[in-house]
XYZ file of C-alpha atoms in Angstrom:
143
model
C -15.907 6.988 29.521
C -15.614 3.780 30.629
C -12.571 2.501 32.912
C -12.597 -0.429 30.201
C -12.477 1.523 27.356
C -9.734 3.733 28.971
C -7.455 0.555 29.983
C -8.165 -0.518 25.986
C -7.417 3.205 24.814
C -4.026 3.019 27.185
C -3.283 -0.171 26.077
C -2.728 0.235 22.285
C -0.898 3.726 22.544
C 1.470 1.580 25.271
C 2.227 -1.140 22.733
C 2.708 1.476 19.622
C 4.625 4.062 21.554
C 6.794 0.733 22.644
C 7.216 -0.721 19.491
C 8.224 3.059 18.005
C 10.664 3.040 20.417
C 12.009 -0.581 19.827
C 12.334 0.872 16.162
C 14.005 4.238 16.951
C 16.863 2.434 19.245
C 17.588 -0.161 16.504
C 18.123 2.402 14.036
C 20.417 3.982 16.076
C 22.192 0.808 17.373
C 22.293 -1.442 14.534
C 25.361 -1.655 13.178
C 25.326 -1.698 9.527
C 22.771 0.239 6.666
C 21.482 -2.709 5.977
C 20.322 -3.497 9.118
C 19.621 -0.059 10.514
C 16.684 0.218 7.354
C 14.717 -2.621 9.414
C 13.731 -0.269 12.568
C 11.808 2.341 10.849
C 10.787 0.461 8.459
C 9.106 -2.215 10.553
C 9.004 -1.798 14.144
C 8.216 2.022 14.315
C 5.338 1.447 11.698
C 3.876 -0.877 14.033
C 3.877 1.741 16.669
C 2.566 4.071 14.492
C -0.507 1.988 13.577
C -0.426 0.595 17.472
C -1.258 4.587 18.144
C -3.534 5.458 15.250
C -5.811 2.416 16.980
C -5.641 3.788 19.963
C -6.618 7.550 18.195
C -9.494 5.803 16.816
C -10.939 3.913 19.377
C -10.589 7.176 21.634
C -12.184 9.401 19.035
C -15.066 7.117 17.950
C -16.122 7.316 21.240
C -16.243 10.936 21.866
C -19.891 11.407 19.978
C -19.722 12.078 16.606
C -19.576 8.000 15.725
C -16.920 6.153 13.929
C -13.723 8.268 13.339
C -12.356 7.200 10.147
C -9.619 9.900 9.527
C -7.095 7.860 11.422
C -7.739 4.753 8.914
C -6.504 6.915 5.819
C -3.253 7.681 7.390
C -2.306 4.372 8.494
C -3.591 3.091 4.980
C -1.265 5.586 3.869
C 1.497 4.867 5.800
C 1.524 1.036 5.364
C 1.464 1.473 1.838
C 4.184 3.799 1.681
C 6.816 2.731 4.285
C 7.708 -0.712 2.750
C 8.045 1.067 -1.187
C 9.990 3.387 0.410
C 12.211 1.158 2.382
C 12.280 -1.120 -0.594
C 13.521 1.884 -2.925
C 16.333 2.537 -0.179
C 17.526 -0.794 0.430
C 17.726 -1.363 -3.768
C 19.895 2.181 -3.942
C 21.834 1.305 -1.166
C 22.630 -2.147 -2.993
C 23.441 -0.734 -6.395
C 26.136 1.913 -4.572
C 27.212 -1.487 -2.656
C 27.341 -0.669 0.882
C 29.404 -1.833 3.482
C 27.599 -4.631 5.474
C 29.238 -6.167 8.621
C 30.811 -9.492 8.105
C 27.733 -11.124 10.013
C 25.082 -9.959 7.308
C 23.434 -12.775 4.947
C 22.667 -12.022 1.574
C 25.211 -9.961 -0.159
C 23.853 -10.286 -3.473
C 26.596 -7.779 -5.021
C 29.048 -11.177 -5.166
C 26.686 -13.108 -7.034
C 26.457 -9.889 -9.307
C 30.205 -10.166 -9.832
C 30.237 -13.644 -10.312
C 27.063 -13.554 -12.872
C 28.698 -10.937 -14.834
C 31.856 -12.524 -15.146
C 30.080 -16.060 -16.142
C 27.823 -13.731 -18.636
C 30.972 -11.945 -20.124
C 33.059 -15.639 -20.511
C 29.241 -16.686 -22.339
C 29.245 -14.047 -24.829
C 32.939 -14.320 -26.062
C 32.581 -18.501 -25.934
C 29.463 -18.217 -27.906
C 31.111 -15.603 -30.558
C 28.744 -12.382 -29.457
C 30.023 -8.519 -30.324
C 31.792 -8.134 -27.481
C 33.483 -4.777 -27.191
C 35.557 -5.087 -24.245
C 37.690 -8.248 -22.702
C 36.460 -10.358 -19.959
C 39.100 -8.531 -17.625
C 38.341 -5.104 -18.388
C 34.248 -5.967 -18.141
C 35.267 -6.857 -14.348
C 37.317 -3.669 -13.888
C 34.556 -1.812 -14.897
C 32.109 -3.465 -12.880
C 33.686 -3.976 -9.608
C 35.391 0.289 -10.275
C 38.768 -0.428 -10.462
């Protein structure tokens, strides 16, 4: 094998086994859910694919030609890890999570705030309404 091909080879299992490690230390240092859901969700799927390059490259040039079998996992696993994450993050929203004070976006005020303007909207506008305005907040904020 080639020294070039070798340097190449090193090079892209380097930068993925980096990158998986970026993404393992943030989801153990990040302070909040929110936040933590970014490291494997981003960084260690780039380190992921960073190795399955590096896979094959390495195998393709062992004989048998182009080694494909690689390709179907990362297609796999770029696909899946954003749904997943996606599907996490929304759960993790609708059981309203604690985020630290420093976290934009906390989209569970402007659901409080919607509701409440959505409630005041039905009863102004002379909608069935079965509960008041006050006990449709109760409910939704689970007091």
């Amino acid at each position: 094998m080639p020294v070039w091909l070798e340097y190449t080879i090193s090079f892209f299992l380097l930068v993925g086994a980096a990158f998986a490690l970026i993404g393992s230390i943030g989801l153990m240092r990040l302070p909040d859910f929110y936040l933590r859901l970014h490291g494997p969700a981003k960084a260690t799927t780039l380190g992921v694919g960073g190795i399955i390059i590096g896979s094959v490259i390495f195998f393709s040039t062992q004989g048998d030609g182009l080694s494909l079998h690689e390709l179907l996992i990362a297609l796999f696993l770029f696909i899946t890890a954003p749904v997943s994450a996606h599907i996490v993050a929304k759960a993790a929203l609708h059981l309203r999570l604690e985020a630290v004070e420093w976290t934009r976006g906390k989209p569970w005020e402007n659901e409080l705030a919607k509701s409440a303007h959505d409630a005041k909207a039905d009863v102004a506008a002379g909608r069935f309404v079965t509960e008041s305005v006050a006990e449709h907040m109760r409910r939704i904020k689970g007091d």
